[in-house]
Amino acid sequence: MKKHNRSIESYFESIGAGASDVGLSKEDIKKAFLHKLFYHLGRVPALTTPNDLYTAMALTIRDRALRKFVRSIEEFTQQDARGVAYLSAEYLPGPHLGNNLLNLHIVEETKEALAELDLDLDEILDQEGEPGLGNGGLGRLASCFMDSLATLGIPSIGYGIRYEFGIFKQEIKEGWQMETTDKWLHSGNPWEIVRPEISYVVKFGGRTEHRTNGQNRYEVDWLPDSEIKGTAYDTPILGYQSNGIIMRLWKAEAVESFDFSVYNIGDYYRAVEKKLRSENITKVLYPNDENLSGKELRLKQQYFFVSCSLQDMIRLHTMQGRKLKKFHEKFAIQLNDTHPSIAVAELMRLLVDEHEIEWDEAWDITRQTFAYTNHTLLPEALEKWTVSLLGRILPRHLEIIYEINSRFLEELRDKGYSGDQIARMSLIDEQGEPSVRMAHLATVGSFKVNGVSELHSRLLKSQVLNDFADLWPGKFTNVTNGVAHRRFVAVSNPGLANLISEKIGFGWLTNLSSLSELEKFAKDEKFQQRWRDVKLQNKTALTRFIEEQTGVKVDPDMLFDVQVKRIHEYKRQHLMVLHIIDLYLRIKDGKTENIAPSTFIFAGKAAPGYFLAKLIIRLITAVADLVNDDEEVNKLIKVVFLPNFNVKQAQRVYPAADLSEQISMAGKEASGTGNMKFALNGALTIGTLDGANVEIREEVGDENFFLFGQTTEEIQQTRREGYRPYQYYEENEKIKRVLDFLVSGELANGDKDLFKPLYHNLLQQDPYQLLKDFDSYCAKKEEVFKVWNDQEEWTKKSILNVARMGKFSSDRSIQDYCDRIWQVKPVKIQE
Ligand SMILES: *Cc1c(COP(=O)(O)O)cnc(C)c1O
């Protein structure tokens, strides 16, 4: 086929696209929807299933998204713009349909078009599942960034893995978490487009051969023992009234489906087996929110998607006649945590071994291409791969890592670094079994390193990567996380969105700072009443959902006190439970004064192998059973554990919360983004000075934030002085009573042993210092109750919280990445 130079617009004109073909009027949408139903799905109205209706609507909207997308690509290409590749092993996009309708500004048109066909948009929206291709915050951040990249018109692409099974589905059976597989593709996925022609071969294992060629050039051949093909699956991501970008996910397949050299029947089956083994690589997401060392398949997943992505970028770069040596001028590659950090070695391999660029020049290109985002300070979560495993799976990369390391350590020696310092900074950890420190590889191989909140970036520089920050102070920076406020307010809380827009217009959708115009209404009684009405409506809707999911009836007039996020000791869900037990005991004693009637809502998944986290879920369900069944107690408090927290559920929960629990031990939560989503929906926060809580409090004002607990410095001081949790048990009557209750048999039908592991953990180590922070937390809860009882005061604080949250849009985060790291400018399409 010959190349075409006509503009896309002229093609659009010739097919009427824009006018009616992918038009946005009610009539256009209705026509297109029926068209999809008949000619794409072959369905007659009398026999359609809810999934058919959803699929037809999704395809209708996808056409409209693609129209934007192809225009964006044309513009990016014509302007030869510098772009960004975001490499992330996880994405949590959530349902696409509602968000795309908002972005195309056709919610009302679609609703009406469907109503004329006697169909209900909300029912169709409810039909959509979600791609659970991530564990929690990190994956959701990647998806928020896709939304903002598209909205800001940044030439960009998000690369990742198309897991066939995403994060497990959580069910609660007899109070325990049970995991079942997430078959997110079983009803089809109308949003993705498979690109059989965009595929790359990825090698694994084997050995290397070194030699000097005829021109005296040192060369290395990698002779792998297996090869796997990665095929691209594209999902268009729309921005708000703006461009479209793609999320390109790789699926693993056998290089050849059948080995034609084999005729024998037995070997035929062996050949098919080999195909199945290849496909295993992208079969399942590891359901751990932390790092898993030693899992061979996990390393293969990381390398697989990184290699496909880099090969794809090199193709895109050289396709239009550009020189590979200018790769870094065309692309900035952002590493979302260390999961894709093997990319540093892979780009070196591609440049040096496959494209014959000399080492020094290749290293310059590499170091000007990558930037690395660190997401954790937990030492146990810093990724490492043993030298023996890495050498077996990626023999050439291990050699490259050693070469990078020896040159780097030489540099340090020249600068006069001590042996101790050099051992600390080496890419290889020689203590115990030698292993590769992926955070060091990412840091050495990048031009910028960032943390995800002010506090986290400061701790990163002063602790985890301290030596590197001293060596390269200019390399370190901060980009505070943000969230896609269009999804998490405009789509999921239309009541609030309408009220806001009615007062201050629609500017906040693309410029969140303009929410500050709401400040002047904070004390307006009429406005306050409408603000409360919206919250009550959202709580009523959640009340129905809770009953459907758990059978528990709750009262929307109660204070909804919510902690939803992954279950982890450092996040301290059990601190909130200890307080609930304290309230229970008080109520049983008849001391009910000052307790504001409250419903405590929890949700979140525990890693399947994390025993204490699963026991915390069991504790929540045990306390729920006790409290909810007790007539004396359940008038004042109720407890709910909502199973299977995911983006779709999150979109129901955040808008209905009055109080947001952000109570991690200071110094442990890198940023948090749940904290932002709650506050943007008008919840007040009870929290520690951890992650982005610090900045949220700075913005909303100390008087509008319920602060408690030790600071990071105080936590460390407590530890240095020798923290003895048992002392708190002995000296604090309340703590003793609550902890003894755990093992009293009053929970879980008389089982005294069930919660002993938690009891002992708290008394003996209490690694997250719950007992030390307990009194301060309880005292702050008293203040929460007091303010809640003054609804005008509460509402004023709620309005001020929303009005002052302008900083926490992911639009602002992406703008910061552009300015501080990528040096990339927007290319907006003109319509
Ligand atoms: C925002 C979000 C998270 C992250 O929550 P944190 O409170 O920041 O830990 C996790 N999962 C889902 C589904 C989310 O939407």
mmCIF file of C-alpha atoms and ligand atoms in Angstrom, residues 92 130 135-138 140-141 144 483 488 564-566 570-571 645-651 654 661-662 669 671-678, ligand 1:
data_model
loop_
_atom_site.group_PDB
_atom_site.id
_atom_site.type_symbol
_atom_site.label_atom_id
_atom_site.label_comp_id
_atom_site.label_asym_id
_atom_site.label_seq_id
_atom_site.Cartn_x
_atom_site.Cartn_y
_atom_site.Cartn_z
ATOM 1 C CA LEU A 92 -6.216 -0.062 37.388
ATOM 2 C CA GLU A 130 -13.146 -3.578 35.240
ATOM 3 C CA ASN A 135 -2.980 -4.250 43.174
ATOM 4 C CA GLY A 136 -3.957 -0.830 44.460
ATOM 5 C CA GLY A 137 -2.554 2.676 44.668
ATOM 6 C CA LEU A 138 0.383 2.233 42.284
ATOM 7 C CA ARG A 140 -4.493 3.358 40.038
ATOM 8 C CA LEU A 141 -1.917 6.169 39.903
ATOM 9 C CA CYS A 144 -4.932 8.555 36.725
ATOM 10 C CA VAL A 483 -5.905 11.841 41.252
ATOM 11 C CA PHE A 488 -13.510 10.475 41.136
ATOM 12 C CA VAL A 564 -10.813 1.469 52.320
ATOM 13 C CA LYS A 565 -7.406 0.462 50.907
ATOM 14 C CA ARG A 566 -5.161 -2.610 50.784
ATOM 15 C CA TYR A 570 1.487 -0.382 58.368
ATOM 16 C CA LYS A 571 -1.848 1.120 57.293
ATOM 17 C CA PHE A 645 -12.738 -3.434 46.899
ATOM 18 C CA ASN A 646 -11.926 -2.219 43.385
ATOM 19 C CA VAL A 647 -12.209 0.995 41.370
ATOM 20 C CA LYS A 648 -15.894 0.535 40.657
ATOM 21 C CA GLN A 649 -16.654 0.061 44.331
ATOM 22 C CA ALA A 650 -14.318 2.910 45.260
ATOM 23 C CA GLN A 651 -16.403 5.198 43.066
ATOM 24 C CA TYR A 654 -15.611 7.869 48.406
ATOM 25 C CA GLU A 661 -9.216 7.259 57.870
ATOM 26 C CA GLN A 662 -5.575 7.873 56.868
ATOM 27 C CA GLU A 669 2.903 5.576 53.364
ATOM 28 C CA SER A 671 1.852 9.354 49.447
ATOM 29 C CA GLY A 672 -1.546 7.721 49.419
ATOM 30 C CA THR A 673 -4.136 8.784 46.886
ATOM 31 C CA GLY A 674 -7.226 7.491 48.685
ATOM 32 C CA ASN A 675 -6.728 10.409 51.091
ATOM 33 C CA MET A 676 -7.120 12.807 48.116
ATOM 34 C CA LYS A 677 -10.181 11.080 46.659
ATOM 35 C CA PHE A 678 -11.988 11.222 50.003
HETATM 36 C C1 LIG B 1 -7.211 5.022 45.292
HETATM 37 C C2 LIG B 1 -7.251 3.571 45.329
HETATM 38 C C3 LIG B 1 -6.305 2.859 46.081
HETATM 39 C C4 LIG B 1 -5.237 3.546 46.895
HETATM 40 O O1 LIG B 1 -5.741 3.856 48.181
HETATM 41 P P1 LIG B 1 -4.799 4.360 49.363
HETATM 42 O O2 LIG B 1 -5.785 4.777 50.398
HETATM 43 O O3 LIG B 1 -4.011 5.505 48.844
HETATM 44 O O4 LIG B 1 -3.962 3.206 49.778
HETATM 45 C C5 LIG B 1 -6.374 1.492 46.090
HETATM 46 N N1 LIG B 1 -7.308 0.822 45.398
HETATM 47 C C6 LIG B 1 -8.242 1.474 44.663
HETATM 48 C C7 LIG B 1 -9.264 0.681 43.935
HETATM 49 C C8 LIG B 1 -8.243 2.861 44.605
HETATM 50 O O5 LIG B 1 -9.165 3.495 43.859
#
